[in-house]
mmCIF file of C-alpha atoms in Angstrom:
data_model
loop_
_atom_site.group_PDB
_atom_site.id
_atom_site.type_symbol
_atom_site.label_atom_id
_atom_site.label_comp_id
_atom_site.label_asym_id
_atom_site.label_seq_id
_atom_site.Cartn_x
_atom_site.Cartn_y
_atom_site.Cartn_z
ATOM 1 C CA UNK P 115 2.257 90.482 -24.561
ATOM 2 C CA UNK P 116 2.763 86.339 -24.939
ATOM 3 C CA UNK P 117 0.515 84.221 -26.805
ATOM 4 C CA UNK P 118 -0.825 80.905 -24.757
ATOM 5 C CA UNK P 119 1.001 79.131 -26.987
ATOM 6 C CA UNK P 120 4.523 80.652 -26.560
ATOM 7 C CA UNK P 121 4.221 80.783 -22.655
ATOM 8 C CA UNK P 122 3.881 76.731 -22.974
ATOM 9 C CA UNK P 123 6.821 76.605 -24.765
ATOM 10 C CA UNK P 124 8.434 78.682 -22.355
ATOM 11 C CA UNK P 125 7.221 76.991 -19.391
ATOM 12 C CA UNK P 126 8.429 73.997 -20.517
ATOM 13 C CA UNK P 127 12.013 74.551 -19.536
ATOM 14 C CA UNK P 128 11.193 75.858 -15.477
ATOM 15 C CA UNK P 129 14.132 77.192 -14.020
ATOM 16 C CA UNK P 130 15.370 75.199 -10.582
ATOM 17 C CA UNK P 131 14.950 78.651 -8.848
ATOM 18 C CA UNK P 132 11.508 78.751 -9.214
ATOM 19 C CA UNK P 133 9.475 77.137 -6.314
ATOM 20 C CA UNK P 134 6.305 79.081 -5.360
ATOM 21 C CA UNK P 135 4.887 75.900 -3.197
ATOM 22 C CA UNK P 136 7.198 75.284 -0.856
ATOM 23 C CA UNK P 137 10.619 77.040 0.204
ATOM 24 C CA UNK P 138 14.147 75.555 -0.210
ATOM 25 C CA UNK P 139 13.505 75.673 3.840
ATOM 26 C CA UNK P 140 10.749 73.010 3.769
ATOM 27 C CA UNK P 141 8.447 75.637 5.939
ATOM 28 C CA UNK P 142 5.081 76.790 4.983
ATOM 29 C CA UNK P 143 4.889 80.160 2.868
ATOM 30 C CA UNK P 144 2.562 83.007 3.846
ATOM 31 C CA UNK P 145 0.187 84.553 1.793
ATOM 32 C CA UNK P 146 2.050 87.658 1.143
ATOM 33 C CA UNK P 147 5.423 85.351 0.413
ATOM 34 C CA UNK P 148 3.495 83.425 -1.828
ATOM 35 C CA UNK P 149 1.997 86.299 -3.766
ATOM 36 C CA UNK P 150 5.299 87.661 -4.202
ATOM 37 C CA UNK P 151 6.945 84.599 -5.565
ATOM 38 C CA UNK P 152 4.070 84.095 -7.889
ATOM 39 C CA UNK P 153 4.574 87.556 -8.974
ATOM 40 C CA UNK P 154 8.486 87.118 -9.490
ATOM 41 C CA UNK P 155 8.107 84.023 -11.366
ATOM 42 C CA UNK P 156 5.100 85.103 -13.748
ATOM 43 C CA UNK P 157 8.319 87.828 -14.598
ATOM 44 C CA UNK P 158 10.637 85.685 -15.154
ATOM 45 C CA UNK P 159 8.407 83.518 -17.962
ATOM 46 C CA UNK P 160 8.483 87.148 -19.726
ATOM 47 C CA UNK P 161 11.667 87.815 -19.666
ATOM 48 C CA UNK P 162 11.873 84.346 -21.133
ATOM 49 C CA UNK P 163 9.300 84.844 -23.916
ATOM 50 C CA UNK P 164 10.450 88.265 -24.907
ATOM 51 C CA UNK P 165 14.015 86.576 -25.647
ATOM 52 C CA UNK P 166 12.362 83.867 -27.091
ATOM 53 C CA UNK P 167 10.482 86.924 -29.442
ATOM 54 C CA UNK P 168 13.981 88.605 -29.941
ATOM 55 C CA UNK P 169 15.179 85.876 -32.004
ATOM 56 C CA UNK P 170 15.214 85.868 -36.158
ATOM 57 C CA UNK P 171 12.167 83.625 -37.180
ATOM 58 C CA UNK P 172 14.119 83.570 -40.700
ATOM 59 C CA UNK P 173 14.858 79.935 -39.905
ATOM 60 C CA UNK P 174 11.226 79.032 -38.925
ATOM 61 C CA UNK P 175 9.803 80.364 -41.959
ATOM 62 C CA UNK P 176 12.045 77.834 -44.009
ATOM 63 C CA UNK P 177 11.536 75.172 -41.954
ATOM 64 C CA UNK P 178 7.788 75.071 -42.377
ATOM 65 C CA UNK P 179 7.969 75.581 -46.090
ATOM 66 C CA UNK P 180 9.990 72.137 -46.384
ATOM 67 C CA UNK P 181 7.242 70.595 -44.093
ATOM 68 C CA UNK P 182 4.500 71.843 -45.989
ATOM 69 C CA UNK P 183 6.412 70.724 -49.503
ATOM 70 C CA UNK P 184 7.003 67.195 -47.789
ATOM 71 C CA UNK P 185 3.452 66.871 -46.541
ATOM 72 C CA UNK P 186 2.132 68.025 -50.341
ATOM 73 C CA UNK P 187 4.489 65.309 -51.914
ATOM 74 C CA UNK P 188 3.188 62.892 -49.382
ATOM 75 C CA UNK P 189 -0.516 63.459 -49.861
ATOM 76 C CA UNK P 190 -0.151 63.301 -53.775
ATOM 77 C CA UNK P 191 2.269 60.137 -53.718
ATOM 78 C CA UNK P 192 -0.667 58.436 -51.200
ATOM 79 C CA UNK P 193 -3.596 59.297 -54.046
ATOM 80 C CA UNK P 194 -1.660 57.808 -56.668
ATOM 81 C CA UNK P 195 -1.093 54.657 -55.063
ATOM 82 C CA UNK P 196 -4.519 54.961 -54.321
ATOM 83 C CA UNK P 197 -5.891 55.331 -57.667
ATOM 84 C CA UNK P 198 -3.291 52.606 -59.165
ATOM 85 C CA UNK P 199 -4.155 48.455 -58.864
ATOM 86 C CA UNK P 200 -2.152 46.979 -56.559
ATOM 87 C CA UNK P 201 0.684 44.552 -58.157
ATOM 88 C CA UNK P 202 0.591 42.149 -54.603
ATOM 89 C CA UNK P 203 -1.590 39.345 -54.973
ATOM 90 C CA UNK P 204 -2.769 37.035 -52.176
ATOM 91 C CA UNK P 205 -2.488 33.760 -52.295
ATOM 92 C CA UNK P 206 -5.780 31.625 -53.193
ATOM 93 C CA UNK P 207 -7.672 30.691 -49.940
ATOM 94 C CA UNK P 208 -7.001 26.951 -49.231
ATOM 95 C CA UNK P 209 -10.561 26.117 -47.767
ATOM 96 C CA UNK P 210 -12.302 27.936 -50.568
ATOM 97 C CA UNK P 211 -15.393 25.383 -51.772
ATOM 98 C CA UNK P 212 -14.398 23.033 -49.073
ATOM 99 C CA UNK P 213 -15.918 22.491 -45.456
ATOM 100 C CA UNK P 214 -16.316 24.905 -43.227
ATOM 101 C CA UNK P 215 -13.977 23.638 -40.027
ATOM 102 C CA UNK P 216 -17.132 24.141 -37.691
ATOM 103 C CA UNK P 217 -19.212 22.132 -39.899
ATOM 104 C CA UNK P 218 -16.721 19.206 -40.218
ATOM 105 C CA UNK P 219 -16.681 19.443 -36.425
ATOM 106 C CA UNK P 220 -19.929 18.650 -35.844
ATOM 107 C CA UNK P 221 -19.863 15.833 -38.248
ATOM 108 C CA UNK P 222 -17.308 14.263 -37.141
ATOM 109 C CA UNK P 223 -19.421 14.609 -33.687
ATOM 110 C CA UNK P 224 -22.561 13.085 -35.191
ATOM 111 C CA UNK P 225 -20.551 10.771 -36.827
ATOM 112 C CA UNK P 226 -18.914 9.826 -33.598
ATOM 113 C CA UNK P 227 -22.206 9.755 -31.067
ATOM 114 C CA UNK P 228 -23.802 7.585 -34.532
ATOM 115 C CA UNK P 229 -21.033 5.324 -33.873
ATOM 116 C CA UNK P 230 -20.866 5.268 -29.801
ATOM 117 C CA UNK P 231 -24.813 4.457 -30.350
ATOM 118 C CA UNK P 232 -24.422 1.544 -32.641
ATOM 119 C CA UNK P 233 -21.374 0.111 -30.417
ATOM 120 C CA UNK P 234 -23.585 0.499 -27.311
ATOM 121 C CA UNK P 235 -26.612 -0.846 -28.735
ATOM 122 C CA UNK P 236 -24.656 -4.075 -30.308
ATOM 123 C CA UNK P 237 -23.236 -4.492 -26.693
ATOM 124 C CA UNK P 238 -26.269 -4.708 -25.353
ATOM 125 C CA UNK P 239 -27.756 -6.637 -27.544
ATOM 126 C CA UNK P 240 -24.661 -9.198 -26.829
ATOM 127 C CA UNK P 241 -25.184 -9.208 -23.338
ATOM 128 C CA UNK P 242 -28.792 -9.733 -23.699
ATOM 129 C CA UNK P 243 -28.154 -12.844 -25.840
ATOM 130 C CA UNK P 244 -25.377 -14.251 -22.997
ATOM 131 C CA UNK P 245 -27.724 -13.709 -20.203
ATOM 132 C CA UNK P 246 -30.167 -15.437 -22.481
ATOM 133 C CA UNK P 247 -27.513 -18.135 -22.948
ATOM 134 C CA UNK P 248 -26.518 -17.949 -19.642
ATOM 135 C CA UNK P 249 -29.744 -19.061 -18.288
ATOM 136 C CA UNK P 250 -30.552 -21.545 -20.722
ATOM 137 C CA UNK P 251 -26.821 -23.528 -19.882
ATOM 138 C CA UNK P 252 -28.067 -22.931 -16.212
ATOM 139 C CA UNK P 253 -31.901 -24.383 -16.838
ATOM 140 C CA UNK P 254 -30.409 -27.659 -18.468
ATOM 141 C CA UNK P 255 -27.584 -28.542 -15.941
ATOM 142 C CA UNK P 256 -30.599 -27.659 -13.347
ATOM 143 C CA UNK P 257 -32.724 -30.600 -15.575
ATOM 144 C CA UNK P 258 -29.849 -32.738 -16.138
ATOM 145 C CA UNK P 259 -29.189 -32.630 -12.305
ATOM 146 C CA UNK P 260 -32.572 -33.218 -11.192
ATOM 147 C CA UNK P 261 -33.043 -36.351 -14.097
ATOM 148 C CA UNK P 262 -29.622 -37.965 -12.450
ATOM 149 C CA UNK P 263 -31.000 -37.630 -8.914
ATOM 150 C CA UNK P 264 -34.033 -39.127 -9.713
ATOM 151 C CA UNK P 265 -32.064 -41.875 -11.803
ATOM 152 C CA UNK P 266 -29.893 -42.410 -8.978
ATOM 153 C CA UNK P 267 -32.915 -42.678 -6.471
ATOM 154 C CA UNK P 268 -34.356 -45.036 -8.241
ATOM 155 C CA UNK P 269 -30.987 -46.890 -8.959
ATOM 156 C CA UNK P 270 -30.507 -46.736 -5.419
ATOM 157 C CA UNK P 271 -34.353 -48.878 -4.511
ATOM 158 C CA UNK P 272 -33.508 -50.927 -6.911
ATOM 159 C CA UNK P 273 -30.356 -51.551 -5.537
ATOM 160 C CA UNK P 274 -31.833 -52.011 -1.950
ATOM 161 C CA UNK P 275 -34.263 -54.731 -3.483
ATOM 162 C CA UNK P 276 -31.533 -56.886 -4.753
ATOM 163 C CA UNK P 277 -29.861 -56.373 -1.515
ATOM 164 C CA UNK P 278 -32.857 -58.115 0.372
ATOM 165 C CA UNK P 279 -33.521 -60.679 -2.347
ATOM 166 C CA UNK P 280 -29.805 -61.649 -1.557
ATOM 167 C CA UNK P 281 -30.058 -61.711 2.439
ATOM 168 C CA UNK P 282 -32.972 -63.878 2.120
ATOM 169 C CA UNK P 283 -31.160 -66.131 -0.091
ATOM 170 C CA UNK P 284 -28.400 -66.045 2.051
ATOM 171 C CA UNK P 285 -30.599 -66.748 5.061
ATOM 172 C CA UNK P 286 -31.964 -69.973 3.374
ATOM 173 C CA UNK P 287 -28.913 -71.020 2.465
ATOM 174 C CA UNK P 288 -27.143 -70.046 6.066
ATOM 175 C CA UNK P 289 -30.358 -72.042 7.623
ATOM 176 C CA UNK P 290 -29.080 -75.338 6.097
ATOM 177 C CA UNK P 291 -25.624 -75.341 6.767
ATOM 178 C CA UNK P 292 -25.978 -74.597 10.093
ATOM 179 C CA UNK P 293 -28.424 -77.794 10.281
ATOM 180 C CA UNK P 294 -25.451 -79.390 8.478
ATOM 181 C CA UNK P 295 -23.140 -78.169 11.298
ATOM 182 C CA UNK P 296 -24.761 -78.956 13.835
ATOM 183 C CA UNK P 297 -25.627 -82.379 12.770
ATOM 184 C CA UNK P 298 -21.777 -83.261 11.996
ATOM 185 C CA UNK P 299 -20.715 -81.987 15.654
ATOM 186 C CA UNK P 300 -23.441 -84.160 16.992
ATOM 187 C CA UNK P 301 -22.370 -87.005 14.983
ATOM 188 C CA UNK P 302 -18.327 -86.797 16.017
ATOM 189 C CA UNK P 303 -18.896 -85.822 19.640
ATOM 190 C CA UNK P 304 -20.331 -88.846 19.998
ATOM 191 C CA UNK P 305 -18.000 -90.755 17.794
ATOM 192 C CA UNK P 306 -15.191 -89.242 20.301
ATOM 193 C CA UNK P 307 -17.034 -90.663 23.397
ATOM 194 C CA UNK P 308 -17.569 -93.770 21.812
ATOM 195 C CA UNK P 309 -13.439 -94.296 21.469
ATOM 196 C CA UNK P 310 -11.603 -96.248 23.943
ATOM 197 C CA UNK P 311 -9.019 -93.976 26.490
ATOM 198 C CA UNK P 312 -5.548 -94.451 25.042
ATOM 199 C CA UNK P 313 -3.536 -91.672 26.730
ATOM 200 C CA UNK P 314 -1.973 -92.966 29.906
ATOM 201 C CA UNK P 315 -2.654 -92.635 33.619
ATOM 202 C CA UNK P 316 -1.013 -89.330 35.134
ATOM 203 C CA UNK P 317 1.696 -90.206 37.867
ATOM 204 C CA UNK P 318 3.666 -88.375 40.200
ATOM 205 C CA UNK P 319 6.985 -86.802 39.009
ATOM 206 C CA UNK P 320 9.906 -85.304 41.165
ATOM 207 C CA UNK P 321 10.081 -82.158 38.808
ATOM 208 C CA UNK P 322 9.659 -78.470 40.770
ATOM 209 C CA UNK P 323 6.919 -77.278 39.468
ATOM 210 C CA UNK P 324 6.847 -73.325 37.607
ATOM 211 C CA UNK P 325 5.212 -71.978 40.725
ATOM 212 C CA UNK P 326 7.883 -73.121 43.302
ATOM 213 C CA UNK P 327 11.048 -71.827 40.967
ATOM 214 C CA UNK P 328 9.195 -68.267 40.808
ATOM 215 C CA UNK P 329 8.669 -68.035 44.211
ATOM 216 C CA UNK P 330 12.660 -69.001 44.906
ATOM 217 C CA UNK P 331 13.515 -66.732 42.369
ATOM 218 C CA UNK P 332 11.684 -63.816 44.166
ATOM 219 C CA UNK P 333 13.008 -64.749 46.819
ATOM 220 C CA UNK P 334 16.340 -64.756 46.675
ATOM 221 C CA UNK P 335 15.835 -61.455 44.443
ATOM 222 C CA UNK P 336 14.648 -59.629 47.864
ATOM 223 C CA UNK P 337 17.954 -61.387 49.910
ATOM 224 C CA UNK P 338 20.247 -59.281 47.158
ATOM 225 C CA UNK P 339 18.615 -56.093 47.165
ATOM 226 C CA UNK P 340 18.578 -56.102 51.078
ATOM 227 C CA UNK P 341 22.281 -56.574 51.361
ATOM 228 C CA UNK P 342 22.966 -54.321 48.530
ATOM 229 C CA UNK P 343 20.818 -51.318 50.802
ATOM 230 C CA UNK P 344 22.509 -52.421 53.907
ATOM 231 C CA UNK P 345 25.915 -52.228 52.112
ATOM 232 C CA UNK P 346 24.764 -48.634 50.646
ATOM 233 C CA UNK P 347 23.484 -47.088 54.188
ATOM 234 C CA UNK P 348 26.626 -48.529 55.597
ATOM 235 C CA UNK P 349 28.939 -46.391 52.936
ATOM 236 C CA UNK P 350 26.510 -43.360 53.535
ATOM 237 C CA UNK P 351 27.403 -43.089 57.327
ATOM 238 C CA UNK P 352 30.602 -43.871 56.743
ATOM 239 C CA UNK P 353 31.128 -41.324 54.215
ATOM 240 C CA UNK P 354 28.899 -38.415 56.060
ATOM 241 C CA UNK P 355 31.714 -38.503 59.013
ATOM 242 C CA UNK P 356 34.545 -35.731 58.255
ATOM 243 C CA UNK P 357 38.007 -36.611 57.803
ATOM 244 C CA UNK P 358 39.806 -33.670 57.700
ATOM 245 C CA UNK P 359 39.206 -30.008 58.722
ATOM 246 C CA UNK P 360 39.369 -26.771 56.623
ATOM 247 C CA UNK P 361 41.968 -24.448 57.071
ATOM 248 C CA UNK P 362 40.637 -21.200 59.687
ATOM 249 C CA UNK P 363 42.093 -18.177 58.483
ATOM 250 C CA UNK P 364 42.048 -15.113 60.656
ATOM 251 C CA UNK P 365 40.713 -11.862 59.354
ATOM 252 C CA UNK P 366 39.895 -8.430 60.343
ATOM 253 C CA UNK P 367 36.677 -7.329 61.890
ATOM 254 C CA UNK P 368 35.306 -3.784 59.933
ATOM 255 C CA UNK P 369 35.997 -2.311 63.532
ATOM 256 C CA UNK P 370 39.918 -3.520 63.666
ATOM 257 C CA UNK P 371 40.473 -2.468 59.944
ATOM 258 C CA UNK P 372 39.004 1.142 60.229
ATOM 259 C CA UNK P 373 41.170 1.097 64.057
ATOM 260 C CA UNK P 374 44.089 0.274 61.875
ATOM 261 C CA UNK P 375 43.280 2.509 59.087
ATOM 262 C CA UNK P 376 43.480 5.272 61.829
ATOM 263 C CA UNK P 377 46.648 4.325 63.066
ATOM 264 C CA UNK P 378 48.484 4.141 59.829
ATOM 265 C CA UNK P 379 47.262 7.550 59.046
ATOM 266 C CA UNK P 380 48.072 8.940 62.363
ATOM 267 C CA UNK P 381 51.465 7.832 62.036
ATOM 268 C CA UNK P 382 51.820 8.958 58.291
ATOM 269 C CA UNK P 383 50.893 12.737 59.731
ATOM 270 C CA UNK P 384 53.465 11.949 62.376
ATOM 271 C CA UNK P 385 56.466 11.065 60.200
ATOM 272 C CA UNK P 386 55.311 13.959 57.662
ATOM 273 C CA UNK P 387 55.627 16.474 60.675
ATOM 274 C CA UNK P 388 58.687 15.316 61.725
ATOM 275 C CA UNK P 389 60.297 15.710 58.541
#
């Protein structure tokens, strides 16, 4: 008989001529084929084992003493190093009795948000106060512009009573000169008329007076542009009669070129036959 344990051994190391499954063949085994294959390779594992039996276990015997003497040393040399205080030390822990990383974390947060806090509320607080400024600068130029449009409206009436003060001044004073005027006119007018005539008596002169010369002049401007168009129609006809005659050069009609087309090519066949 063979143990579980020595068949495993033995099966370990199949033999390529075992193959109850499926034939070298490929083809589906029977049930009696497959019995008997079972049957001749359960046989064969034996034959194996028996061998495998057959040989001196002289050397196995040895081999497990040394094991067994190795594993005792082992076990013996592990509970003394047990028992005996270890000679590595590790080094001292930086972060012993300081802050815990997490815990500087979320300082450093708080102390971060206490900051972003007191930056936000300071600029809010500064754009409160420019607004604030903002509006007062925008209150007094609204006052200051309001006080000069009243000061220049009332400027301006003031301005417009001078203005009439002046034209009625002005008035006044045009009134009497023009009564001066009118008085001195008056006055030489009829000094004038009172004068004796010293300029003499017209009398007839032989000069041709501005009228007459114009008319002469226009005139005799009309004679010289009449004979200067007759003189210009006359070299006009005179010039619109031919003198000489263009040259008349005689040409083919389409029909007489293609006739003589024909001909030269009916002779050309002619003169090729003949030759």
């Amino acid at each position: 008989t063979i143990n579980a344990c020595e068949l495993s051994c033995v099966s370990a190391k199949p033999s390529r001529e075992v193959s109850p499954r499926m034939p070298p063949g490929g083809h589906t085994l029977s049930g009696g084929d497959l019995r008997s294959r079972l049957q001749a390779t359960i046989a064969n594992l034996q034959d194996q084992g028996l061998q495998h039996l057959e040989q001196p276990k002289t050397n196995d015997s040895g081999k497990y003493e040394a094991e067994r003497s190795r594993e005792q040393q082992y076990l013996s040399w592990a509970r003394k190093l047990k028992d005996q205080p270890g000679k590595l030390k590790m080094p001292d822990d930086p972060y012993s009795g300081k802050e815990k990383p997490a815990d500087r974390i979320q300082r450093k947060v708080r102390e971060g948000e206490r900051k972003i806090y007191y930056a936000e509320f300071h600029y809010n607080t500064w754009l409160e106060k420019l607004s604030q400024d903002q509006e007062e600068r925008l209150s007094q130029n609204v006052k200051a512009l309001a006080d000069a449009d009243r000061d220049f409206a009332r400027r301006q009436a003031q301005a417009a009573l001078e203005r009439e003060e002046q034209l009625e001044e002005l008035k006044e004073q045009g009134g009497d000169a023009a009564r001066q005027y009118w008085r001195w006119l008056h006055k030489t007018t009829k000094n004038i008329a009172s004068r004796p005539c010293s300029a003499p008596h017209a009398r007839p002169s032989d000069v041709e007076s501005v009228e007459s010369r114009v008319q002469k002049k226009v005139e005799l401007t009309a004679q010289q542009d009449k004979a200067r168009k007759a003189e210009y129609q006359g070299w006009l006809r005179k010039v619109s009669k031919a003198k000489f005659k263009l040259p008349d050069q005689q040409v083919l009609t389409p029909q007489q070129r293609e006739q003589k087309i024909a001909e030269m090519a009916k002779k050309r066949c002619q003169n090729a036959a003949k030759n």
